[in-house]
Tab-separated table of C-alpha atoms in Angstrom:
chain	number	residue	atom	x	y	z
Y	1	MET	CA	0.000	0.000	0.000
Y	2	VAL	CA	1.270	3.459	-0.940
Y	3	THR	CA	1.372	6.010	1.897
Y	4	ALA	CA	2.916	9.453	2.195
Y	5	ALA	CA	5.352	8.042	4.777
Y	6	SER	CA	6.793	5.750	2.112
Y	7	PHE	CA	7.949	8.731	0.023
Y	8	LYS	CA	11.644	9.016	0.837
Y	9	THR	CA	13.052	9.489	-2.651
Y	10	ILE	CA	11.040	11.505	-5.178
Y	11	ALA	CA	11.994	11.802	-8.840
Y	12	VAL	CA	11.269	14.709	-11.173
Y	13	VAL	CA	11.023	13.881	-14.871
Y	14	GLY	CA	9.630	15.390	-18.063
Y	15	ARG	CA	10.838	17.240	-21.125
Y	16	PRO	CA	10.077	20.964	-20.967
Y	17	ARG	CA	8.615	22.730	-23.970
Y	18	ASN	CA	9.788	26.159	-22.890
Y	19	ASP	CA	11.678	28.166	-20.286
Y	20	ALA	CA	8.627	28.377	-18.004
Y	21	SER	CA	8.437	24.585	-17.769
Y	22	LEU	CA	12.187	24.386	-17.206
Y	23	GLN	CA	11.929	26.898	-14.364
Y	24	MET	CA	9.184	24.791	-12.782
Y	25	HIS	CA	11.502	21.768	-12.824
Y	26	LYS	CA	14.130	23.764	-10.998
Y	27	ASN	CA	11.671	25.180	-8.463
Y	28	ILE	CA	10.105	21.796	-7.687
Y	29	VAL	CA	13.537	20.201	-7.182
Y	30	HIS	CA	14.572	22.934	-4.727
Y	31	TRP	CA	11.195	22.827	-2.947
Y	32	LEU	CA	11.417	19.060	-2.392
Y	33	SER	CA	15.047	19.275	-1.268
Y	34	GLU	CA	14.196	21.931	1.305
Y	35	LYS	CA	11.546	19.601	2.724
Y	36	GLY	CA	14.176	16.925	3.303
Y	37	TYR	CA	13.361	14.522	0.483
Y	38	GLN	CA	16.033	12.766	-1.519
Y	39	VAL	CA	15.474	14.060	-5.041
Y	40	LEU	CA	16.392	12.379	-8.313
Y	41	VAL	CA	16.255	14.271	-11.587
Y	42	GLU	CA	16.155	12.780	-15.062
Y	43	LYS	CA	19.672	13.199	-16.461
Y	44	GLU	CA	18.839	15.160	-19.597
Y	45	ILE	CA	16.781	17.703	-17.655
Y	46	GLY	CA	19.142	17.885	-14.683
Y	47	ARG	CA	22.123	18.774	-16.850
Y	48	SER	CA	20.214	21.564	-18.554
Y	49	LEU	CA	19.424	22.897	-15.060
Y	50	ASN	CA	23.073	22.597	-13.974
Y	51	ILE	CA	22.098	20.332	-11.079
Y	52	ASP	CA	24.864	18.462	-9.264
Y	53	GLU	CA	25.614	15.106	-10.910
Y	54	LYS	CA	24.884	13.222	-7.683
Y	55	TYR	CA	21.180	14.004	-8.105
Y	56	LEU	CA	20.997	12.867	-11.738
Y	57	ALA	CA	19.638	9.451	-12.644
Y	58	SER	CA	18.493	7.399	-15.611
Y	59	LEU	CA	14.906	6.192	-15.803
Y	60	THR	CA	16.115	2.731	-14.779
Y	61	GLN	CA	17.791	4.149	-11.674
Y	62	ILE	CA	14.686	6.210	-10.922
Y	63	GLY	CA	12.547	3.096	-11.232
Y	64	GLN	CA	14.789	1.206	-8.825
Y	65	GLN	CA	15.214	3.938	-6.209
Y	66	ALA	CA	12.219	6.330	-6.169
Y	67	GLN	CA	8.903	5.850	-4.366
Y	68	LEU	CA	7.116	8.641	-6.269
Y	69	VAL	CA	7.636	10.223	-9.680
Y	70	ILE	CA	6.482	13.739	-10.560
Y	71	VAL	CA	6.032	14.203	-14.304
Y	72	ILE	CA	6.123	17.817	-15.483
Y	73	GLY	CA	4.675	18.204	-18.956
Y	74	GLY	CA	1.690	17.133	-21.014
Y	75	ASP	CA	0.058	13.765	-21.573
Y	76	GLY	CA	2.752	12.817	-24.100
Y	77	ASN	CA	5.396	13.182	-21.411
Y	78	MET	CA	3.323	11.096	-19.022
Y	79	LEU	CA	2.808	8.359	-21.616
Y	80	GLY	CA	6.472	8.100	-22.545
Y	81	HIS	CA	7.726	7.992	-18.964
Y	82	ALA	CA	4.928	5.788	-17.661
Y	83	ARG	CA	5.645	3.046	-20.224
Y	84	GLU	CA	9.204	2.896	-18.941
Y	85	LEU	CA	8.417	3.171	-15.229
Y	86	CYS	CA	5.240	1.114	-14.797
Y	87	LYS	CA	7.215	-2.139	-14.569
Y	88	TYR	CA	8.709	-0.809	-11.305
Y	89	ASP	CA	5.262	-0.404	-9.701
Y	90	ILE	CA	5.850	3.269	-8.841
Y	91	PRO	CA	2.979	5.792	-8.578
Y	92	LEU	CA	3.180	8.835	-10.848
Y	93	ILE	CA	1.579	12.244	-10.533
Y	94	GLY	CA	1.606	14.865	-13.272
Y	95	ILE	CA	1.844	18.653	-13.361
Y	96	ASN	CA	0.160	19.746	-16.579
Y	97	ARG	CA	2.342	21.873	-18.851
Y	98	GLY	CA	0.712	20.620	-22.048
Y	99	ASN	CA	-2.653	21.092	-23.733
Y	100	LEU	CA	-5.484	18.807	-22.567
Y	101	GLY	CA	-3.903	17.089	-19.587
Y	102	PHE	CA	-6.131	14.043	-19.115
Y	103	LEU	CA	-3.307	12.247	-17.284
Y	104	THR	CA	-1.590	15.214	-15.641
Y	105	ASP	CA	-3.930	16.399	-12.894
Y	106	ILE	CA	-2.086	19.167	-11.127
Y	107	ASP	CA	-2.694	22.752	-12.234
Y	108	PRO	CA	0.677	24.547	-12.430
Y	109	LYS	CA	-0.906	27.623	-10.810
Y	110	ASN	CA	-1.642	25.595	-7.663
Y	111	ALA	CA	1.192	23.095	-7.975
Y	112	TYR	CA	2.795	23.563	-4.550
Y	113	ALA	CA	-0.450	23.439	-2.564
Y	114	GLN	CA	-1.576	20.327	-4.433
Y	115	LEU	CA	1.814	18.628	-4.124
Y	116	GLN	CA	1.827	19.440	-0.401
Y	117	ALA	CA	-1.597	17.794	-0.068
Y	118	CYS	CA	-0.149	14.758	-1.832
Y	119	LEU	CA	2.822	14.643	0.532
Y	120	ASN	CA	0.394	14.951	3.443
Y	121	GLY	CA	-1.289	11.751	2.321
Y	122	GLU	CA	-4.424	13.280	0.792
Y	123	PHE	CA	-4.437	11.018	-2.256
Y	124	PHE	CA	-5.513	7.697	-3.710
Y	125	VAL	CA	-3.859	5.520	-6.336
Y	126	GLU	CA	-5.704	4.488	-9.484
Y	127	GLU	CA	-4.459	1.614	-11.640
Y	128	ARG	CA	-4.757	1.616	-15.432
Y	129	PHE	CA	-3.850	-1.333	-17.647
Y	130	LEU	CA	-1.570	-1.324	-20.700
Y	131	LEU	CA	-1.781	-3.216	-23.979
Y	132	GLU	CA	1.013	-5.147	-25.644
Y	133	ALA	CA	1.309	-5.921	-29.351
Y	134	SER	CA	3.378	-8.939	-30.370
Y	135	ILE	CA	4.337	-9.586	-33.989
Y	136	GLN	CA	4.471	-13.271	-34.891
Y	137	ARG	CA	6.530	-14.191	-37.944
Y	138	ASN	CA	7.059	-17.783	-39.064
Y	139	GLY	CA	5.852	-19.017	-35.686
Y	140	GLU	CA	8.184	-16.767	-33.648
Y	141	ILE	CA	7.594	-13.467	-31.828
Y	142	ILE	CA	10.018	-11.038	-33.472
Y	143	ALA	CA	8.944	-7.709	-31.906
Y	144	LYS	CA	6.810	-6.285	-29.113
Y	145	GLY	CA	5.473	-2.880	-28.186
Y	146	GLU	CA	3.428	-1.530	-25.286
Y	147	ALA	CA	0.831	1.231	-25.176
Y	148	ILE	CA	-1.056	3.033	-22.438
Y	149	ASN	CA	-3.503	4.787	-24.768
Y	150	GLU	CA	-3.799	2.786	-27.939
Y	151	LEU	CA	-2.256	0.544	-30.557
Y	152	VAL	CA	-3.082	1.633	-34.100
Y	153	ILE	CA	-2.765	-0.774	-37.027
Y	154	HIS	CA	-2.441	1.294	-40.194
Y	155	PRO	CA	-0.801	1.334	-43.660
Y	156	ALA	CA	2.703	2.762	-43.822
Y	157	LYS	CA	1.661	5.013	-46.720
Y	158	ILE	CA	-1.038	7.625	-46.383
Y	159	ALA	CA	-4.298	7.264	-48.360
Y	160	HIS	CA	-4.033	3.484	-48.695
Y	161	MET	CA	-6.534	0.951	-47.405
Y	162	ILE	CA	-5.695	-2.480	-46.004
Y	163	ASP	CA	-7.661	-5.707	-45.776
Y	164	PHE	CA	-7.402	-7.686	-42.537
Y	165	GLN	CA	-9.190	-10.192	-40.329
Y	166	VAL	CA	-9.747	-9.910	-36.587
Y	167	PHE	CA	-9.997	-12.854	-34.214
Y	168	ILE	CA	-11.007	-12.473	-30.555
Y	169	ASP	CA	-9.944	-15.293	-28.225
Y	170	ASP	CA	-9.140	-17.382	-31.329
Y	171	LYS	CA	-12.678	-16.952	-32.682
Y	172	PHE	CA	-13.231	-15.140	-35.976
Y	173	ALA	CA	-14.874	-11.760	-35.308
Y	174	PHE	CA	-14.841	-9.751	-38.533
Y	175	SER	CA	-13.009	-8.843	-41.730
Y	176	GLN	CA	-12.466	-5.248	-42.671
Y	177	ARG	CA	-11.211	-3.047	-45.464
Y	178	SER	CA	-10.268	0.295	-43.974
Y	179	ASP	CA	-7.482	2.754	-43.207
Y	180	GLY	CA	-6.750	0.699	-40.116
Y	181	LEU	CA	-7.930	-0.207	-36.640
Y	182	ILE	CA	-7.530	1.529	-33.283
Y	183	VAL	CA	-7.274	-0.791	-30.275
Y	184	ALA	CA	-7.741	1.444	-27.236
Y	185	THR	CA	-7.644	1.070	-23.467
Y	186	PRO	CA	-10.074	3.026	-21.256
Y	187	THR	CA	-7.224	5.514	-20.739
Y	188	GLY	CA	-6.889	5.913	-24.516
Y	189	SER	CA	-10.620	6.175	-25.117
Y	190	THR	CA	-10.376	9.969	-24.724
Y	191	ALA	CA	-7.416	10.217	-27.110
Y	192	TYR	CA	-7.117	9.193	-30.782
Y	193	SER	CA	-9.978	6.720	-30.432
Y	194	LEU	CA	-12.364	9.534	-29.469
Y	195	SER	CA	-11.388	11.497	-32.596
Y	196	ALA	CA	-12.310	8.459	-34.702
Y	197	GLY	CA	-15.775	8.193	-33.157
Y	198	GLY	CA	-14.949	5.642	-30.473
Y	199	PRO	CA	-16.756	5.432	-27.125
Y	200	ILE	CA	-15.493	6.932	-23.878
Y	201	LEU	CA	-14.672	4.151	-21.386
Y	202	THR	CA	-14.348	5.078	-17.727
Y	203	PRO	CA	-10.928	4.153	-16.292
Y	204	GLN	CA	-12.264	1.449	-13.961
Y	205	LEU	CA	-13.682	-0.618	-16.830
Y	206	ASN	CA	-11.884	-3.808	-17.779
Y	207	ALA	CA	-12.614	-3.284	-21.458
Y	208	ILE	CA	-10.930	-2.687	-24.808
Y	209	ALA	CA	-12.382	-0.639	-27.673
Y	210	LEU	CA	-11.865	-1.674	-31.308
Y	211	VAL	CA	-12.468	1.385	-33.480
Y	212	PRO	CA	-12.319	1.160	-37.305
Y	213	MET	CA	-10.608	3.957	-39.198
Y	214	PHE	CA	-12.570	5.044	-42.276
Y	215	PRO	CA	-14.032	1.596	-42.989
Y	216	HIS	CA	-15.151	0.838	-46.548
Y	217	THR	CA	-18.643	-0.120	-45.379
Y	218	LEU	CA	-21.421	1.633	-43.479
Y	219	SER	CA	-21.958	-1.391	-41.227
Y	220	SER	CA	-18.594	-1.170	-39.424
Y	221	ARG	CA	-18.962	0.204	-35.914
Y	222	PRO	CA	-16.776	0.461	-32.795
Y	223	LEU	CA	-16.785	-2.699	-30.712
Y	224	VAL	CA	-16.129	-2.913	-26.957
Y	225	ILE	CA	-14.827	-6.262	-25.689
Y	226	ASP	CA	-13.675	-7.753	-22.400
Y	227	GLY	CA	-10.315	-6.425	-21.269
Y	228	ASN	CA	-8.898	-9.935	-20.794
Y	229	SER	CA	-9.478	-10.825	-24.431
Y	230	LYS	CA	-6.694	-11.776	-26.800
Y	231	ILE	CA	-6.963	-10.073	-30.181
Y	232	SER	CA	-5.254	-11.544	-33.246
Y	233	ILE	CA	-5.051	-9.821	-36.627
Y	234	ASN	CA	-3.827	-11.196	-39.928
Y	235	PHE	CA	-3.537	-9.446	-43.254
Y	236	ALA	CA	-4.348	-10.115	-46.901
Y	237	ASP	CA	-1.200	-10.866	-48.883
Y	238	TYR	CA	-2.411	-8.609	-51.703
Y	239	ASN	CA	-2.318	-5.433	-49.605
Y	240	VAL	CA	-0.469	-2.800	-51.616
Y	241	ALA	CA	0.834	-0.847	-48.635
Y	242	ASN	CA	3.093	-2.111	-45.868
Y	243	VAL	CA	1.539	-2.110	-42.412
Y	244	GLU	CA	2.716	-0.491	-39.170
Y	245	ILE	CA	1.616	-0.569	-35.556
Y	246	SER	CA	1.773	2.774	-33.796
Y	247	CYS	CA	2.192	2.588	-30.016
Y	248	ASP	CA	0.746	5.687	-28.325
Y	249	SER	CA	1.757	7.619	-31.472
Y	250	GLN	CA	5.309	7.650	-30.103
Y	251	PHE	CA	6.984	4.725	-31.873
Y	252	THR	CA	6.077	2.160	-34.534
Y	253	LEU	CA	6.577	-1.514	-35.331
Y	254	ASP	CA	6.835	-2.775	-38.919
Y	255	VAL	CA	4.517	-5.595	-39.960
Y	256	HIS	CA	4.817	-7.887	-43.012
Y	257	SER	CA	1.708	-9.121	-44.809
Y	258	THR	CA	2.387	-12.680	-43.614
Y	259	ASP	CA	2.751	-11.660	-39.957
Y	260	ILE	CA	0.130	-12.152	-37.273
Y	261	VAL	CA	-0.367	-9.395	-34.706
Y	262	HIS	CA	-1.433	-10.430	-31.201
Y	263	ILE	CA	-2.750	-7.837	-28.735
Y	264	GLN	CA	-3.542	-8.332	-25.046
Y	265	LYS	CA	-3.078	-6.768	-21.616
Y	266	THR	CA	0.393	-6.606	-20.096
Y	267	PRO	CA	1.070	-7.735	-16.524
Y	268	HIS	CA	2.211	-4.196	-15.654
Y	269	LYS	CA	-0.108	-1.419	-14.465
Y	270	LEU	CA	0.159	2.330	-14.689
Y	271	ARG	CA	-0.353	3.671	-11.159
Y	272	LEU	CA	-1.650	7.239	-11.198
Y	273	LEU	CA	-1.746	9.206	-7.974
Y	274	HIS	CA	-4.787	11.513	-7.630
Y	275	LEU	CA	-5.767	13.950	-4.890
Y	276	HIS	CA	-8.903	13.066	-2.921
Y	277	ASN	CA	-11.025	15.673	-4.733
Y	278	TYR	CA	-10.266	14.168	-8.161
Y	279	ASN	CA	-13.433	13.573	-10.206
Y	280	TYR	CA	-13.075	11.891	-13.619
Y	281	TYR	CA	-16.351	13.380	-14.853
Y	282	ASN	CA	-15.166	16.878	-13.995
Y	283	VAL	CA	-12.075	16.165	-16.080
Y	284	LEU	CA	-14.230	15.111	-19.036
Y	285	SER	CA	-16.459	18.140	-18.628
Y	286	SER	CA	-13.585	20.634	-18.521
Y	287	LYS	CA	-11.447	19.039	-21.247
Y	288	LEU	CA	-14.245	18.229	-23.711
Y	289	GLY	CA	-16.403	21.316	-23.109
Y	290	TRP	CA	-19.459	19.515	-21.786
Y	291	LEU	CA	-22.437	21.610	-20.746
Y	292	LYS	CA	-22.370	22.620	-17.094
Y	293	LYS	CA	-25.232	21.985	-14.680
Y	294	LEU	CA	-28.463	23.620	-15.826
Y	295	PHE	CA	-30.157	23.603	-12.398
């Protein structure tokens, strides 16, 4: 169980977009140090801040030594760092310096008060699952990739369609001709999947959304399946374009037409730390511009 008393070493990570974000890194590091915490800073950021080398650490070292990680940046920063750190079972909390900030709760204007509440123990930890794509070639797994938001199967060239078949738990589900398929977690249901017309899944759901991208038929619709399902996809050998799998839109895996792609949950969990007043529906309302209470 995570408690405030367990926070001895706190890491600060994230890649600043501008000088204001960089200054926040520096201020947070000094603020934590003054409170007596052992602070680790991601090497690349620490060197740009001219922080003593003894405080600098790689993500692996942070994963092994820290009990809490503060991510300063937008959701992209959180996604990239969380994929690396989730295998260490460390809770993460984000200070939003990006645009939407679905995963980075803390408002930079109130960062110190909210961080102090966190250090006082006024928080809870929410677990989110990840998806893993495995590429099977000639009976062997030749590559893997993980995603917190979504895995997107798509042609390598723009404006090309691909033909593929989808199996769920080794049972044939459907064939499709489209620009691709988005396989999204509940966390990713408010990201790319939402833009493609996919449903919003609340974070507690053990579910996966399959969202077609510009399907060549009016009957194709998003499909929500059990989160423990195993998804397998194979491709027509006459597809003109090569296929790729995009993992959280941050890196890609190449797929041959004879490959089989397997997708399922990973054993690791993303552990997000939220303050007690966190309300997921308030986040949706503020980020997506939902109508406020009428009465």
